[in-house]
mmCIF file of C-alpha atoms in Angstrom:
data_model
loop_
_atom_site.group_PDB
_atom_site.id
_atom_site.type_symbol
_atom_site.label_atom_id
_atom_site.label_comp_id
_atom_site.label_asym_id
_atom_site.label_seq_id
_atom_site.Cartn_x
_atom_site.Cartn_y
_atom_site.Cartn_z
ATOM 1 C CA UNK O 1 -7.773 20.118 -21.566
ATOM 2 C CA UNK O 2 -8.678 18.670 -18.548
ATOM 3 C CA UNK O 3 -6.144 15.930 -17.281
ATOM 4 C CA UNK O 4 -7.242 12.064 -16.917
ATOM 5 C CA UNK O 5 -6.488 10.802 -13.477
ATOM 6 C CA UNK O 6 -4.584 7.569 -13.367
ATOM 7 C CA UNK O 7 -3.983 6.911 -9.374
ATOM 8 C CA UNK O 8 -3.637 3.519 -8.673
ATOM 9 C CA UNK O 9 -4.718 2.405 -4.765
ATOM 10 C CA UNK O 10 -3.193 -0.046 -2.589
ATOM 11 C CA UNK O 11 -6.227 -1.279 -1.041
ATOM 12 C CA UNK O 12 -7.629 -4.168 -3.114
ATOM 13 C CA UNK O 13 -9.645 -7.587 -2.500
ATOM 14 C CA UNK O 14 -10.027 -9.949 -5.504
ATOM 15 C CA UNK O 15 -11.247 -13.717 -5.503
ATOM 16 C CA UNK O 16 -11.329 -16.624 -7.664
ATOM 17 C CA UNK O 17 -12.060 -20.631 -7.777
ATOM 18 C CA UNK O 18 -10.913 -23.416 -9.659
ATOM 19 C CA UNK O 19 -10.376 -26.757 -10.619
ATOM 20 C CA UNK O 20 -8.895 -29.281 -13.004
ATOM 21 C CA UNK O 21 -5.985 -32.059 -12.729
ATOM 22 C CA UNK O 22 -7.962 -33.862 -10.308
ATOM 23 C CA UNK O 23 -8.314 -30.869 -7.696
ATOM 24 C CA UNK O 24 -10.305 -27.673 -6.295
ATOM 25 C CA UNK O 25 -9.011 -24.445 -5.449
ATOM 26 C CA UNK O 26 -9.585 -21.026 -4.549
ATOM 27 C CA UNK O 27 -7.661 -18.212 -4.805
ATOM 28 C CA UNK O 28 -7.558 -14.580 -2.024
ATOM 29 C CA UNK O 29 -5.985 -11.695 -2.776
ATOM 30 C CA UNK O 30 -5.876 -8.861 -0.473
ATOM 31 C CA UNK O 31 -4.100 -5.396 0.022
ATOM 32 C CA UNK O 32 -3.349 -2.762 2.311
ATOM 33 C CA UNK O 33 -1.389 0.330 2.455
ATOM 34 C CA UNK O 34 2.355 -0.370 2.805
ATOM 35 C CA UNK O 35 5.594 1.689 1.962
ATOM 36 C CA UNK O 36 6.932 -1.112 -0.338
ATOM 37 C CA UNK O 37 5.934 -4.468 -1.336
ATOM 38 C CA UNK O 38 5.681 -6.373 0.969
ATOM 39 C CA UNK O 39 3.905 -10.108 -0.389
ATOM 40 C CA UNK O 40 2.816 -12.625 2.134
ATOM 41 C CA UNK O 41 2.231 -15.928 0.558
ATOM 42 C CA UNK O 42 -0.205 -19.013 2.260
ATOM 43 C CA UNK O 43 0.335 -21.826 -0.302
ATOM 44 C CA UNK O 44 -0.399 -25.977 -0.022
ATOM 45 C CA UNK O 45 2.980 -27.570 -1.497
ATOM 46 C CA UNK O 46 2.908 -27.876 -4.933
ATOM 47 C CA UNK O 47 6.483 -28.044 -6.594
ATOM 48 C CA UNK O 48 7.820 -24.456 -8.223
ATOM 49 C CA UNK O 49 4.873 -22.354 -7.107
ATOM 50 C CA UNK O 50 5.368 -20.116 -5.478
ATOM 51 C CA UNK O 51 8.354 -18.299 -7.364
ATOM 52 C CA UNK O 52 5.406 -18.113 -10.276
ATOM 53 C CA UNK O 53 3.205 -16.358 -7.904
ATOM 54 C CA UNK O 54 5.637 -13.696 -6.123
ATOM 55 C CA UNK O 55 6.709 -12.857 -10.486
ATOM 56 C CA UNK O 56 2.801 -12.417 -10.995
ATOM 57 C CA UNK O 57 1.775 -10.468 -8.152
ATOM 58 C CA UNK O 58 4.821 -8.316 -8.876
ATOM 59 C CA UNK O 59 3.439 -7.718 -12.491
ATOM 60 C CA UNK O 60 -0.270 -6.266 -10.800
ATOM 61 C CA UNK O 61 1.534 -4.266 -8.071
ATOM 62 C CA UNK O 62 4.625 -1.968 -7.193
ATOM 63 C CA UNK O 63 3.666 -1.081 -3.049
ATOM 64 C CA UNK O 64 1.487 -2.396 -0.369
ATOM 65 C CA UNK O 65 0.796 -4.860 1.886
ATOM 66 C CA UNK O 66 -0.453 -8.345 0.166
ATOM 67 C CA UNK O 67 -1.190 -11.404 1.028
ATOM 68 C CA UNK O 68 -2.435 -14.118 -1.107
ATOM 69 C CA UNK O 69 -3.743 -17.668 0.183
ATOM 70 C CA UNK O 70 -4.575 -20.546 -1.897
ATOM 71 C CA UNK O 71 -6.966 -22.990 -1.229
ATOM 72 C CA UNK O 72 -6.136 -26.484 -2.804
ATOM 73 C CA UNK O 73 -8.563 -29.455 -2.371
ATOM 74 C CA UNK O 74 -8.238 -32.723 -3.780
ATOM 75 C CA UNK O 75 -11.792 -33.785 -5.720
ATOM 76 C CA UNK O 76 -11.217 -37.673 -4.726
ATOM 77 C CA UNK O 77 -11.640 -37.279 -1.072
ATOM 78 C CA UNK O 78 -10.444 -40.768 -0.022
ATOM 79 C CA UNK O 79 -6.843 -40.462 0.906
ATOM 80 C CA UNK O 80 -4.164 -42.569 -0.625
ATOM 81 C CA UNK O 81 -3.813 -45.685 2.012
ATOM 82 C CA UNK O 82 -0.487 -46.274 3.099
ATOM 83 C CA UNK O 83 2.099 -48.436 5.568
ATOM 84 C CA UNK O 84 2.503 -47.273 8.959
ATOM 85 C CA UNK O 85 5.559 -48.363 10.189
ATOM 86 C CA UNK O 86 5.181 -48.193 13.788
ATOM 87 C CA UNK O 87 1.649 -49.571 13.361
ATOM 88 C CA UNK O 88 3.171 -52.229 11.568
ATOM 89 C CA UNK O 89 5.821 -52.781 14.028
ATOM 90 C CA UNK O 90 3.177 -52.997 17.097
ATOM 91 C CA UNK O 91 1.018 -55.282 15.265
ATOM 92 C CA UNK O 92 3.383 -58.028 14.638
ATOM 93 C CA UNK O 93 5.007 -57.876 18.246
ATOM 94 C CA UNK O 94 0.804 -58.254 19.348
ATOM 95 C CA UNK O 95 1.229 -61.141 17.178
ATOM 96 C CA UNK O 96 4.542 -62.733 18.208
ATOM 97 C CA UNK O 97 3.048 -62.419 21.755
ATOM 98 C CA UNK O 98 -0.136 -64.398 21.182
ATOM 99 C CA UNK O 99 1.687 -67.198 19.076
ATOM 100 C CA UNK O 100 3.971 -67.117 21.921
ATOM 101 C CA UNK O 101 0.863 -67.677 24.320
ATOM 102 C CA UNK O 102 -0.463 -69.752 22.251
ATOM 103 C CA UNK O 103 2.253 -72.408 21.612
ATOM 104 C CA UNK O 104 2.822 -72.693 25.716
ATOM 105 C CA UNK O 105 -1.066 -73.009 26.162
ATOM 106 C CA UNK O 106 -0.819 -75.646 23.335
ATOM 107 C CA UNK O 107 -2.905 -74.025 21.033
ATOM 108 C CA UNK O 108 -1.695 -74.451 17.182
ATOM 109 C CA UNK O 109 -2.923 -71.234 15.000
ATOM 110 C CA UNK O 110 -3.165 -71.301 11.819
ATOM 111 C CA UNK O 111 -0.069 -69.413 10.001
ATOM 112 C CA UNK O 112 -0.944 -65.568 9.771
ATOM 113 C CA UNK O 113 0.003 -64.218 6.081
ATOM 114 C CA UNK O 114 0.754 -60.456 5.381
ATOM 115 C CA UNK O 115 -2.943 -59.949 3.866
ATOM 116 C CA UNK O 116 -3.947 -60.827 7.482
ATOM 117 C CA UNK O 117 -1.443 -58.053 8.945
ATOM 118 C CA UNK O 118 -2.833 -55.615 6.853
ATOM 119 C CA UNK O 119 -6.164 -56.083 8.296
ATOM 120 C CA UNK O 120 -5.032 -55.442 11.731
ATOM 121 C CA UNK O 121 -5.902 -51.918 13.281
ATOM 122 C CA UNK O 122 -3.204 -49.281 13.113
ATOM 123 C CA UNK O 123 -1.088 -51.268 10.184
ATOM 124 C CA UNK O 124 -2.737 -48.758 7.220
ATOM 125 C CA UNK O 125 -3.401 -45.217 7.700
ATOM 126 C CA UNK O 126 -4.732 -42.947 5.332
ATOM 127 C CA UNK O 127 -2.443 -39.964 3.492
ATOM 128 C CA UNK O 128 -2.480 -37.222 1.068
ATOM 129 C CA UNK O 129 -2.775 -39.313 -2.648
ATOM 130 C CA UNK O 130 0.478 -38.326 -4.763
ATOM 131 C CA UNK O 131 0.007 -35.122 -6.967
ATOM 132 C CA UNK O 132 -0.298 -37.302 -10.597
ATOM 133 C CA UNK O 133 1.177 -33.602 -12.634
ATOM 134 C CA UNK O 134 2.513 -31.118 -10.422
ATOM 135 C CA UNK O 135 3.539 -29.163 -13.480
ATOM 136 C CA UNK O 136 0.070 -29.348 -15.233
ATOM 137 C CA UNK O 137 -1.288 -28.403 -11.965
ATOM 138 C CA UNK O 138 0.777 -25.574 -11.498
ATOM 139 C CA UNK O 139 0.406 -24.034 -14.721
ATOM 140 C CA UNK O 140 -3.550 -24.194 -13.940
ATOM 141 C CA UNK O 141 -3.571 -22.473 -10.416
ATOM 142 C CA UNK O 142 -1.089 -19.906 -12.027
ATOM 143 C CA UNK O 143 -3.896 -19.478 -14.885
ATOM 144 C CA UNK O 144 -6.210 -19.093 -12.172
ATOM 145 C CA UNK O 145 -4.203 -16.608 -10.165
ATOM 146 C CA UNK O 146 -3.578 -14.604 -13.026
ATOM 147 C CA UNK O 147 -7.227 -14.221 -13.703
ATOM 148 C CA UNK O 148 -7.744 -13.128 -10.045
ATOM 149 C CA UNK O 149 -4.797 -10.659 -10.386
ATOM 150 C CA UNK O 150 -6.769 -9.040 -13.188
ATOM 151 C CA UNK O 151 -9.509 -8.520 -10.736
ATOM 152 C CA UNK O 152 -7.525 -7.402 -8.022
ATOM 153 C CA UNK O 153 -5.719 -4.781 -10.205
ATOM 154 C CA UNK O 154 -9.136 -3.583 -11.803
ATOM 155 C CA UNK O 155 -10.392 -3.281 -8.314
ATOM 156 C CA UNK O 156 -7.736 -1.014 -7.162
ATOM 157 C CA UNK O 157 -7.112 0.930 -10.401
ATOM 158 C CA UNK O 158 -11.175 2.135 -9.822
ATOM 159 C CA UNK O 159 -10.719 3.025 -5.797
ATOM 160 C CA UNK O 160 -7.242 5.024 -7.098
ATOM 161 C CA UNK O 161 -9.986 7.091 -9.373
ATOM 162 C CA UNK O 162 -11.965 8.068 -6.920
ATOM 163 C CA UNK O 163 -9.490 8.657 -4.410
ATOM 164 C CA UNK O 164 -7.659 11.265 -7.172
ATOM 165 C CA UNK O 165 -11.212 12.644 -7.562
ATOM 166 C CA UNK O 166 -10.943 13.603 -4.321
ATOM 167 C CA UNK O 167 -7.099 14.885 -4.537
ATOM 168 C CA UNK O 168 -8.157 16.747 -7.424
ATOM 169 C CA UNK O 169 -11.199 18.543 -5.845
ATOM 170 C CA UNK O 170 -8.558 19.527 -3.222
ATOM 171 C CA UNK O 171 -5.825 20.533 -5.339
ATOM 172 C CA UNK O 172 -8.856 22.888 -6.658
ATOM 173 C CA UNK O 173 -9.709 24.217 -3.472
ATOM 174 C CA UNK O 174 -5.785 24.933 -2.798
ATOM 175 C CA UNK O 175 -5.664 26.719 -5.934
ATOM 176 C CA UNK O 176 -8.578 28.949 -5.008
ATOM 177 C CA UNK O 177 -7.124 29.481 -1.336
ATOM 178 C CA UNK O 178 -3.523 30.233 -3.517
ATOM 179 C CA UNK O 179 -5.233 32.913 -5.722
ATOM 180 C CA UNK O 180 -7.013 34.182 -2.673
ATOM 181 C CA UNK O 181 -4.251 34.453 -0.663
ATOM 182 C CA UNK O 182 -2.550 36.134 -3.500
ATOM 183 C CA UNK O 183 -5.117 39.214 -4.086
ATOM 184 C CA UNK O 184 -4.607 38.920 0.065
ATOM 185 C CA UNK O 185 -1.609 39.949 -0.277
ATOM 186 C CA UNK O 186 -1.672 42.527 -2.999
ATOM 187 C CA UNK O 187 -4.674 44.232 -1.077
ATOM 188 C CA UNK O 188 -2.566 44.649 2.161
ATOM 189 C CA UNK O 189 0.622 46.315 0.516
ATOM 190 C CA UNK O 190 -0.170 49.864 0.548
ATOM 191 C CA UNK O 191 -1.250 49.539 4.607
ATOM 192 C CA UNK O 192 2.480 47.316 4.521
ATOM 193 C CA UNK O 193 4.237 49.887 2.775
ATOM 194 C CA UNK O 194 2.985 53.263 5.157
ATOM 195 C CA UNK O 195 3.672 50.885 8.091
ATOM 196 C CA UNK O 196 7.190 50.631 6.908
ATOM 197 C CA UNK O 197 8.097 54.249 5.860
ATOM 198 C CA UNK O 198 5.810 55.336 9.591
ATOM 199 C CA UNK O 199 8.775 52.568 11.288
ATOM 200 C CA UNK O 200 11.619 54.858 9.279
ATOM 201 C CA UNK O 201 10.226 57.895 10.108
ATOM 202 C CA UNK O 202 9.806 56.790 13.707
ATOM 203 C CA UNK O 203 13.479 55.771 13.901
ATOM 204 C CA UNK O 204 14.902 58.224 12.349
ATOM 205 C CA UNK O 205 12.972 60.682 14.537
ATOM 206 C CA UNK O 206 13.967 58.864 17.341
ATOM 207 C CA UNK O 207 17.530 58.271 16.815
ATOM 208 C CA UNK O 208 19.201 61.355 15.727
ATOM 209 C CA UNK O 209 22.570 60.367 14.921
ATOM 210 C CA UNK O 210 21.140 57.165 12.840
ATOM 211 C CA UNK O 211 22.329 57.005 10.003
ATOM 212 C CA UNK O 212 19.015 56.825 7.639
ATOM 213 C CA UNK O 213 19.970 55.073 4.563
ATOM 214 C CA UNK O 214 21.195 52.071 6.935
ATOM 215 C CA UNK O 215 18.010 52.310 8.846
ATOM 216 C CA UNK O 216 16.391 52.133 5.299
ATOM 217 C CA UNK O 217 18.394 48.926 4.351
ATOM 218 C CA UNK O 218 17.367 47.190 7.507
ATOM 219 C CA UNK O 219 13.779 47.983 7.043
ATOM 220 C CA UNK O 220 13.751 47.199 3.505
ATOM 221 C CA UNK O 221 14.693 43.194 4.180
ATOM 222 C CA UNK O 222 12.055 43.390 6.886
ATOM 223 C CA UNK O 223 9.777 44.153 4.221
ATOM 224 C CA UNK O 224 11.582 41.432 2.019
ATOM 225 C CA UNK O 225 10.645 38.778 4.827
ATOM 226 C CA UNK O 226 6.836 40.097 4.735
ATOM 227 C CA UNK O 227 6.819 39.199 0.973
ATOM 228 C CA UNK O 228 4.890 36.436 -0.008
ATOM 229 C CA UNK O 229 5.624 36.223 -3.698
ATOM 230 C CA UNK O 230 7.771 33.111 -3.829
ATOM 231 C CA UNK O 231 5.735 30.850 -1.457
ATOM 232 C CA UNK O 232 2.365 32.254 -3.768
ATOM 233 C CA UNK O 233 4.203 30.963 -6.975
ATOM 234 C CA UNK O 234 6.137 28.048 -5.487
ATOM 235 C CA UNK O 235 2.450 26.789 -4.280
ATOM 236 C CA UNK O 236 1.326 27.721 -7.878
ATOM 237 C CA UNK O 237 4.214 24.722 -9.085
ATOM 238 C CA UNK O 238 3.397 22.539 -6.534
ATOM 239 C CA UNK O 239 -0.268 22.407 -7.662
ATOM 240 C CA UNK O 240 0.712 21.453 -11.454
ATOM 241 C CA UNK O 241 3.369 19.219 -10.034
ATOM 242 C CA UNK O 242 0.523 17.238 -8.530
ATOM 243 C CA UNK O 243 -2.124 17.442 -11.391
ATOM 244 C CA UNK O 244 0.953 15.745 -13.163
ATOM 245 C CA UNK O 245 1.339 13.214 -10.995
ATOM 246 C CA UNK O 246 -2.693 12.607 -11.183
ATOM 247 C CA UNK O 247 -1.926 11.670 -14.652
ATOM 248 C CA UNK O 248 0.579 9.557 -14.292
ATOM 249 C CA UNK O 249 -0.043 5.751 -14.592
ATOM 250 C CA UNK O 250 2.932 4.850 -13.079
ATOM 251 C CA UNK O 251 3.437 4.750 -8.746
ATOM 252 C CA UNK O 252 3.359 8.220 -7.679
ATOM 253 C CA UNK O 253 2.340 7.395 -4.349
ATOM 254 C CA UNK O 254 5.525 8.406 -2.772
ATOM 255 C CA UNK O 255 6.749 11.511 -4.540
ATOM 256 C CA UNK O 256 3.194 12.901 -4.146
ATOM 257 C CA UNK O 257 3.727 12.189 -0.678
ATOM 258 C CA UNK O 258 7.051 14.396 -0.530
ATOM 259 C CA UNK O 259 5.469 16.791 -2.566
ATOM 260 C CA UNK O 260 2.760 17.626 -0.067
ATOM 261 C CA UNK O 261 5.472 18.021 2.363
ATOM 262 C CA UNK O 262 6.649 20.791 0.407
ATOM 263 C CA UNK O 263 2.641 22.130 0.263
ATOM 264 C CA UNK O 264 3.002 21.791 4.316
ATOM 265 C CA UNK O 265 6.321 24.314 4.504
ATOM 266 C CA UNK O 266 4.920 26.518 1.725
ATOM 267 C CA UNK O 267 2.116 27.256 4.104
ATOM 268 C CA UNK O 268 3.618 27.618 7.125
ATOM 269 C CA UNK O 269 6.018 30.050 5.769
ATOM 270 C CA UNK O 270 2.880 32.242 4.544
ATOM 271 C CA UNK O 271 1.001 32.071 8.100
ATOM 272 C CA UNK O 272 4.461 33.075 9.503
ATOM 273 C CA UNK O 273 4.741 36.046 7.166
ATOM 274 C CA UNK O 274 0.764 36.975 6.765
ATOM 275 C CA UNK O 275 1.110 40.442 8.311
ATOM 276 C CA UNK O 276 -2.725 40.340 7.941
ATOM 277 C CA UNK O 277 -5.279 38.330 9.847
ATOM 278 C CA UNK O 278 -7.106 37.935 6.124
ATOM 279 C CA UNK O 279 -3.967 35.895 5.072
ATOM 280 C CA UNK O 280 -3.152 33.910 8.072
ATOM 281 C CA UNK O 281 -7.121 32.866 7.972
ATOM 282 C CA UNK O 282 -6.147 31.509 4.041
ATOM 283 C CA UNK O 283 -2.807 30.088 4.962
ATOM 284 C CA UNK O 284 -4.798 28.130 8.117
ATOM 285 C CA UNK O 285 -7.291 26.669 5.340
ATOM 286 C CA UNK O 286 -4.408 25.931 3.251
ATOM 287 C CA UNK O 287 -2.920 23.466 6.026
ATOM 288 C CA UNK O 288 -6.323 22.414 6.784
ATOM 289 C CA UNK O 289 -6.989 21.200 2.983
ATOM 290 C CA UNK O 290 -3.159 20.087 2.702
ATOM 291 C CA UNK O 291 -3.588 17.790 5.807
ATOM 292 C CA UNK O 292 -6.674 16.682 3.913
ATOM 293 C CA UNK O 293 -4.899 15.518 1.170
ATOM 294 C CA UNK O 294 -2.016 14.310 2.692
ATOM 295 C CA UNK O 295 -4.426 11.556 4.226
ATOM 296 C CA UNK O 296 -5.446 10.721 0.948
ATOM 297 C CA UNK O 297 -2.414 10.280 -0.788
ATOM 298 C CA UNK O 298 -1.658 7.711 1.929
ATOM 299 C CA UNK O 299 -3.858 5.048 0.129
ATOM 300 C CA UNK O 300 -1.814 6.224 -3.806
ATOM 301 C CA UNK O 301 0.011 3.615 -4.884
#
């Protein structure tokens, strides 16, 4: 029974808008590749947040790059009026200096009160109005952000299928290149074998006081070193080991990245020990479909 794949992907883009408690907002989630998690946060000030959003993004996602940026945008748009206190300060020195001018032109003015202060420029300026529930509020952007979380995850959980559709088709192809390499191997020992009792004949001819059974030894792990067995059944493990980790819902991203290291030295070693241009010609394709899915495995969770 054919596995299901359950790659996750670390490249994700979710949205999602808001409002209530007397504001709008809009949330942006976005993801790259990354070795860890690694969460970069643009919030406005609103009391406790962001603690509640690093504990929910960590809940959608193990590794990557994120940021998320919130948007927050109060529905009254006049601003909360408010005393400026070097406007304040200017304005009644303006006014000390004309009652001063005044009095030694003679003039009597009429007493100024503080409504009349107020009306001067600079006195007032407009602020941010005071958040009326920053709990209530919070609780709603979290809602909010959870929401787009669900998104974001949903988003990245289909791109992780069809990137392990595209694993799997390889691991496929590396099987078929394993097999073939295999029978590649099997067809070339008789020629390896008569090359190896033709080198011991050859010495032995050629050496008259060798000593033939030490000769035999010697040629024997030369032919030990030209066997491919292990690396065509340690490839063999490797590709189960990775339909495993297809299955697997949890991150996998980085063991199936140090398991395609081991694909990498399983192949070299049976390019280096070929002994046949048909086998080096499988173990090249073998690298070339390894690189392959080494790239991919870079976007696994």
């Amino acid at each position: 029974m054919e596995k299901q794949i359950a790659t996750i992907s670390m490249t994700g883009f979710a949205a999602a808008q808001g409002s209530g408690q007397g504001y709008d907002w809009s949330w942006d989630i976005r993801s790259v590749n990354g070795k860890a998690l690694d969460l970069r946060l643009r919030l406005p000030d609103v009391e406790g947040l962001e603690p509640f959003v690093r504990a929910a993004v960590g809940q959608f996602a193990a590794r990557g790059n994120i940021s998320a940026n919130l948007r927050l945008t109060r529905v009254d748009a006049a601003e909360g009026l408010r005393l400026s206190g070097s406007g304040m300060r200017a304005a009644l020195a303006a006014l000390r200096e004309i009652e001063s001018v005044a009095t030694t032109e003679g003039m009597a003015l009429a007493q100024t009160t503080a409504a009349d202060v107020l009306t001067l420029r600079g006195v007032l300026e407009q602020g941010p109005a005071q958040m009326d529930d920053p709990s209530a509020l919070r609780a709603a952007l979290i809602a909010s952000l959870e929401g787009a979380l669900a998104k974001f995850a949903a988003m990245r959980a289909a791109e992780g299928a069809q990137i392990g559709a595209v694993i799997a088709a390889q691991l496929t192809r590396i099987a078929e290149l394993t097999e073939a390499a295999a029978k590649a191997a099997e067809a070339r020992r008789p020629d390896w074998e008569a090359g190896i009792t033709a080198a011991l004949a050859r010495v032995v001819e050629g050496a008259g006081g060798a000593d033939r059974d030490r000769v035999a030894q010697e040629l024997a792990l030369i032919a030990v070193k030209g066997d491919v067995t292990e690396e065509i059944d340690r490839l063999r493990a490797h590709i189960a080991a990775a339909r495993d980790l297809l299955a697997d819902p949890k991150p996998v991203g980085r063991r199936f990245d140090f398991l395609t290291q081991e694909f990498v030295r399983e192949a070299n070693t049976l390019c280096s020990k070929s002994g046949s241009s048909r086998l080096t010609a499988i173990g090249l394709d073998l690298k070339h479909v390894i690189d392959q899915m080494r790239e991919q495995i870079q976007n696994v969770e």
